[in-house]
PDB file of C-alpha atoms in Angstrom:
ATOM      1  CA  UNK S  12      50.616  79.358 111.628  1.00  0.00           C
ATOM      2  CA  UNK S  13      52.247  77.605 108.450  1.00  0.00           C
ATOM      3  CA  UNK S  14      49.961  76.699 105.517  1.00  0.00           C
ATOM      4  CA  UNK S  15      51.186  73.913 103.330  1.00  0.00           C
ATOM      5  CA  UNK S  16      50.166  73.868  99.436  1.00  0.00           C
ATOM      6  CA  UNK S  17      46.801  72.085 100.036  1.00  0.00           C
ATOM      7  CA  UNK S  18      45.829  74.617 102.790  1.00  0.00           C
ATOM      8  CA  UNK S  19      46.966  77.374 100.153  1.00  0.00           C
ATOM      9  CA  UNK S  20      44.931  75.652  97.450  1.00  0.00           C
ATOM     10  CA  UNK S  21      41.776  75.316  99.718  1.00  0.00           C
ATOM     11  CA  UNK S  22      41.782  79.003 100.443  1.00  0.00           C
ATOM     12  CA  UNK S  23      42.101  80.040  96.774  1.00  0.00           C
ATOM     13  CA  UNK S  24      39.194  77.977  95.960  1.00  0.00           C
ATOM     14  CA  UNK S  25      36.993  79.556  98.848  1.00  0.00           C
ATOM     15  CA  UNK S  26      38.170  82.801  97.698  1.00  0.00           C
ATOM     16  CA  UNK S  27      36.471  82.242  94.252  1.00  0.00           C
ATOM     17  CA  UNK S  28      33.330  80.221  95.725  1.00  0.00           C
ATOM     18  CA  UNK S  29      33.068  79.930  99.465  1.00  0.00           C
ATOM     19  CA  UNK S  30      29.823  77.871  99.022  1.00  0.00           C
ATOM     20  CA  UNK S  31      31.621  75.096  96.894  1.00  0.00           C
ATOM     21  CA  UNK S  32      31.124  71.795  98.271  1.00  0.00           C
ATOM     22  CA  UNK S  33      33.607  69.537 100.177  1.00  0.00           C
ATOM     23  CA  UNK S  34      33.394  67.003  97.401  1.00  0.00           C
ATOM     24  CA  UNK S  35      34.222  69.491  94.576  1.00  0.00           C
ATOM     25  CA  UNK S  36      37.098  71.211  96.952  1.00  0.00           C
ATOM     26  CA  UNK S  37      38.578  67.645  97.251  1.00  0.00           C
ATOM     27  CA  UNK S  38      38.431  66.937  93.637  1.00  0.00           C
ATOM     28  CA  UNK S  39      40.159  70.648  93.122  1.00  0.00           C
ATOM     29  CA  UNK S  40      43.020  69.791  95.591  1.00  0.00           C
ATOM     30  CA  UNK S  41      43.633  66.075  94.920  1.00  0.00           C
ATOM     31  CA  UNK S  42      42.378  64.985  98.486  1.00  0.00           C
ATOM     32  CA  UNK S  43      39.537  62.843  99.716  1.00  0.00           C
ATOM     33  CA  UNK S  44      36.416  64.577 101.213  1.00  0.00           C
ATOM     34  CA  UNK S  45      37.148  63.734 104.494  1.00  0.00           C
ATOM     35  CA  UNK S  46      40.784  64.825 104.573  1.00  0.00           C
ATOM     36  CA  UNK S  47      39.503  68.368 103.119  1.00  0.00           C
ATOM     37  CA  UNK S  48      36.589  68.585 105.690  1.00  0.00           C
ATOM     38  CA  UNK S  49      39.064  67.784 108.375  1.00  0.00           C
ATOM     39  CA  UNK S  50      41.440  70.611 107.183  1.00  0.00           C
ATOM     40  CA  UNK S  51      38.787  73.212 106.686  1.00  0.00           C
ATOM     41  CA  UNK S  52      37.809  72.180 110.412  1.00  0.00           C
ATOM     42  CA  UNK S  53      41.261  72.652 111.485  1.00  0.00           C
ATOM     43  CA  UNK S  54      41.669  75.973 109.612  1.00  0.00           C
ATOM     44  CA  UNK S  55      38.081  77.673 111.034  1.00  0.00           C
ATOM     45  CA  UNK S  56      39.188  76.150 114.852  1.00  0.00           C
ATOM     46  CA  UNK S  57      42.883  78.225 114.576  1.00  0.00           C
ATOM     47  CA  UNK S  58      41.007  81.224 113.193  1.00  0.00           C
ATOM     48  CA  UNK S  59      42.601  81.278 109.776  1.00  0.00           C
ATOM     49  CA  UNK S  60      38.812  81.078 108.333  1.00  0.00           C
ATOM     50  CA  UNK S  61      36.898  83.363 110.171  1.00  0.00           C
ATOM     51  CA  UNK S  62      33.624  82.999 108.300  1.00  0.00           C
ATOM     52  CA  UNK S  63      32.025  83.065 105.077  1.00  0.00           C
ATOM     53  CA  UNK S  64      30.505  85.903 103.366  1.00  0.00           C
ATOM     54  CA  UNK S  65      28.147  87.066 100.780  1.00  0.00           C
ATOM     55  CA  UNK S  66      29.820  88.664  97.626  1.00  0.00           C
ATOM     56  CA  UNK S  67      27.120  90.317  95.187  1.00  0.00           C
ATOM     57  CA  UNK S  68      26.876  89.877  91.615  1.00  0.00           C
ATOM     58  CA  UNK S  69      28.732  92.791  89.854  1.00  0.00           C
ATOM     59  CA  UNK S  70      25.250  93.309  87.865  1.00  0.00           C
ATOM     60  CA  UNK S  71      23.396  93.634  91.315  1.00  0.00           C
ATOM     61  CA  UNK S  72      25.814  96.228  92.183  1.00  0.00           C
ATOM     62  CA  UNK S  73      26.083  97.915  89.003  1.00  0.00           C
ATOM     63  CA  UNK S  74      24.149 100.873  90.112  1.00  0.00           C
ATOM     64  CA  UNK S  75      26.380 101.528  93.146  1.00  0.00           C
ATOM     65  CA  UNK S  76      28.710 104.116  93.390  1.00  0.00           C
ATOM     66  CA  UNK S  77      31.758 103.492  95.534  1.00  0.00           C
ATOM     67  CA  UNK S  78      34.680 105.418  96.689  1.00  0.00           C
ATOM     68  CA  UNK S  79      38.262 104.997  98.335  1.00  0.00           C
ATOM     69  CA  UNK S  80      38.147 107.879 101.153  1.00  0.00           C
ATOM     70  CA  UNK S  81      41.540 108.317 102.494  1.00  0.00           C
ATOM     71  CA  UNK S  82      41.542 109.712 106.293  1.00  0.00           C
ATOM     72  CA  UNK S  83      44.043 111.600 108.168  1.00  0.00           C
ATOM     73  CA  UNK S  84      43.471 110.972 111.879  1.00  0.00           C
ATOM     74  CA  UNK S  85      44.488 113.072 114.826  1.00  0.00           C
ATOM     75  CA  UNK S  86      47.045 111.643 117.398  1.00  0.00           C
ATOM     76  CA  UNK S  87      45.219 108.858 119.731  1.00  0.00           C
ATOM     77  CA  UNK S  88      41.782 109.383 117.917  1.00  0.00           C
ATOM     78  CA  UNK S  89      42.023 106.147 115.877  1.00  0.00           C
ATOM     79  CA  UNK S  90      39.461 104.213 117.840  1.00  0.00           C
ATOM     80  CA  UNK S  91      36.855 107.164 117.708  1.00  0.00           C
ATOM     81  CA  UNK S  92      37.284 107.421 114.227  1.00  0.00           C
ATOM     82  CA  UNK S  93      36.965 103.550 113.903  1.00  0.00           C
ATOM     83  CA  UNK S  94      33.831 103.475 115.974  1.00  0.00           C
ATOM     84  CA  UNK S  95      32.316 106.217 114.145  1.00  0.00           C
ATOM     85  CA  UNK S  96      32.950 104.941 110.827  1.00  0.00           C
ATOM     86  CA  UNK S  97      31.629 101.491 111.907  1.00  0.00           C
ATOM     87  CA  UNK S  98      28.094 103.080 112.386  1.00  0.00           C
ATOM     88  CA  UNK S  99      28.315 104.646 109.247  1.00  0.00           C
ATOM     89  CA  UNK S 100      26.440 101.924 106.899  1.00  0.00           C
ATOM     90  CA  UNK S 101      28.009 103.214 103.651  1.00  0.00           C
ATOM     91  CA  UNK S 102      31.253 102.493 105.063  1.00  0.00           C
ATOM     92  CA  UNK S 103      31.816  98.808 103.835  1.00  0.00           C
ATOM     93  CA  UNK S 104      35.730  98.235 104.855  1.00  0.00           C
ATOM     94  CA  UNK S 105      37.987 100.270 107.055  1.00  0.00           C
ATOM     95  CA  UNK S 106      41.604  99.706 106.632  1.00  0.00           C
ATOM     96  CA  UNK S 107      44.654 101.219 108.756  1.00  0.00           C
ATOM     97  CA  UNK S 108      47.518 102.206 106.462  1.00  0.00           C
ATOM     98  CA  UNK S 109      51.249 103.605 106.389  1.00  0.00           C
ATOM     99  CA  UNK S 110      51.784 106.989 104.835  1.00  0.00           C
ATOM    100  CA  UNK S 111      50.581 110.466 104.606  1.00  0.00           C
ATOM    101  CA  UNK S 112      46.821 109.048 105.745  1.00  0.00           C
ATOM    102  CA  UNK S 113      46.076 106.560 108.774  1.00  0.00           C
ATOM    103  CA  UNK S 114      42.833 104.831 107.195  1.00  0.00           C
ATOM    104  CA  UNK S 115      41.298 104.187 104.018  1.00  0.00           C
ATOM    105  CA  UNK S 116      37.563 103.496 103.972  1.00  0.00           C
ATOM    106  CA  UNK S 117      35.982 102.071 101.352  1.00  0.00           C
ATOM    107  CA  UNK S 118      32.195 103.545 100.978  1.00  0.00           C
ATOM    108  CA  UNK S 119      29.427 102.556  98.776  1.00  0.00           C
ATOM    109  CA  UNK S 120      26.196 104.250  98.156  1.00  0.00           C
ATOM    110  CA  UNK S 121      23.203 103.817  95.758  1.00  0.00           C
ATOM    111  CA  UNK S 122      23.882 107.190  94.159  1.00  0.00           C
ATOM    112  CA  UNK S 123      26.333 110.126  94.273  1.00  0.00           C
ATOM    113  CA  UNK S 124      24.336 112.268  96.267  1.00  0.00           C
ATOM    114  CA  UNK S 125      24.398 109.642  99.013  1.00  0.00           C
ATOM    115  CA  UNK S 126      27.938 108.928  98.765  1.00  0.00           C
ATOM    116  CA  UNK S 127      28.855 112.598  98.824  1.00  0.00           C
ATOM    117  CA  UNK S 128      26.889 112.795 101.913  1.00  0.00           C
ATOM    118  CA  UNK S 129      28.639 109.873 103.411  1.00  0.00           C
ATOM    119  CA  UNK S 130      31.871 111.227 102.735  1.00  0.00           C
ATOM    120  CA  UNK S 131      31.011 114.857 104.453  1.00  0.00           C
ATOM    121  CA  UNK S 132      29.905 112.619 107.411  1.00  0.00           C
ATOM    122  CA  UNK S 133      33.387 110.881 107.294  1.00  0.00           C
ATOM    123  CA  UNK S 134      34.909 114.030 107.320  1.00  0.00           C
ATOM    124  CA  UNK S 135      33.203 115.469 110.339  1.00  0.00           C
ATOM    125  CA  UNK S 136      34.011 112.540 112.524  1.00  0.00           C
ATOM    126  CA  UNK S 137      35.520 113.660 115.774  1.00  0.00           C
ATOM    127  CA  UNK S 138      39.275 112.971 115.311  1.00  0.00           C
ATOM    128  CA  UNK S 139      39.314 113.091 111.468  1.00  0.00           C
ATOM    129  CA  UNK S 140      41.658 115.903 110.304  1.00  0.00           C
ATOM    130  CA  UNK S 141      41.035 115.592 106.559  1.00  0.00           C
ATOM    131  CA  UNK S 142      40.051 113.340 103.777  1.00  0.00           C
ATOM    132  CA  UNK S 143      40.872 112.878 100.235  1.00  0.00           C
ATOM    133  CA  UNK S 144      38.327 110.592  98.379  1.00  0.00           C
ATOM    134  CA  UNK S 145      38.455 109.041  94.900  1.00  0.00           C
ATOM    135  CA  UNK S 146      35.365 107.767  93.262  1.00  0.00           C
ATOM    136  CA  UNK S 147      35.893 104.065  91.691  1.00  0.00           C
ATOM    137  CA  UNK S 148      35.062 104.071  88.065  1.00  0.00           C
ATOM    138  CA  UNK S 149      35.426 100.190  87.330  1.00  0.00           C
ATOM    139  CA  UNK S 150      36.535  97.221  88.956  1.00  0.00           C
ATOM    140  CA  UNK S 151      38.992  95.266  86.324  1.00  0.00           C
ATOM    141  CA  UNK S 152      39.134  92.170  88.724  1.00  0.00           C
ATOM    142  CA  UNK S 153      37.963  90.916  92.227  1.00  0.00           C
ATOM    143  CA  UNK S 154      39.219  87.501  94.068  1.00  0.00           C
TER     144      UNK S 154
END
């Protein structure tokens, strides 16, 4: 689906604040509230916007310990690894990637011990050949 400049501007505004009112969005993109509402409905109907999510304040998550976990998957085991990772609450995101590793999990826990245990569980999942993890020290910015 091709998106014009107005659609792109709406999506950028929603990335910053998905709860912004339609009237405020309309002011930001220079269109009427009715036009913006129609565009949002069209973007939702076509699956461009699949939902609106909660993003917690950095201060609230300040105590959390997070890591990127690179995962090497055995041939034809991607679905099994995905299902096992989905069942692990500490895995917040899972991406398939190109390169030496096949997937990257973003894991989050309340303390180092919990994160360490989660990384160990990822490494023990059927179909995982090896992992490599990096603790996130600081987030410089997030969009």
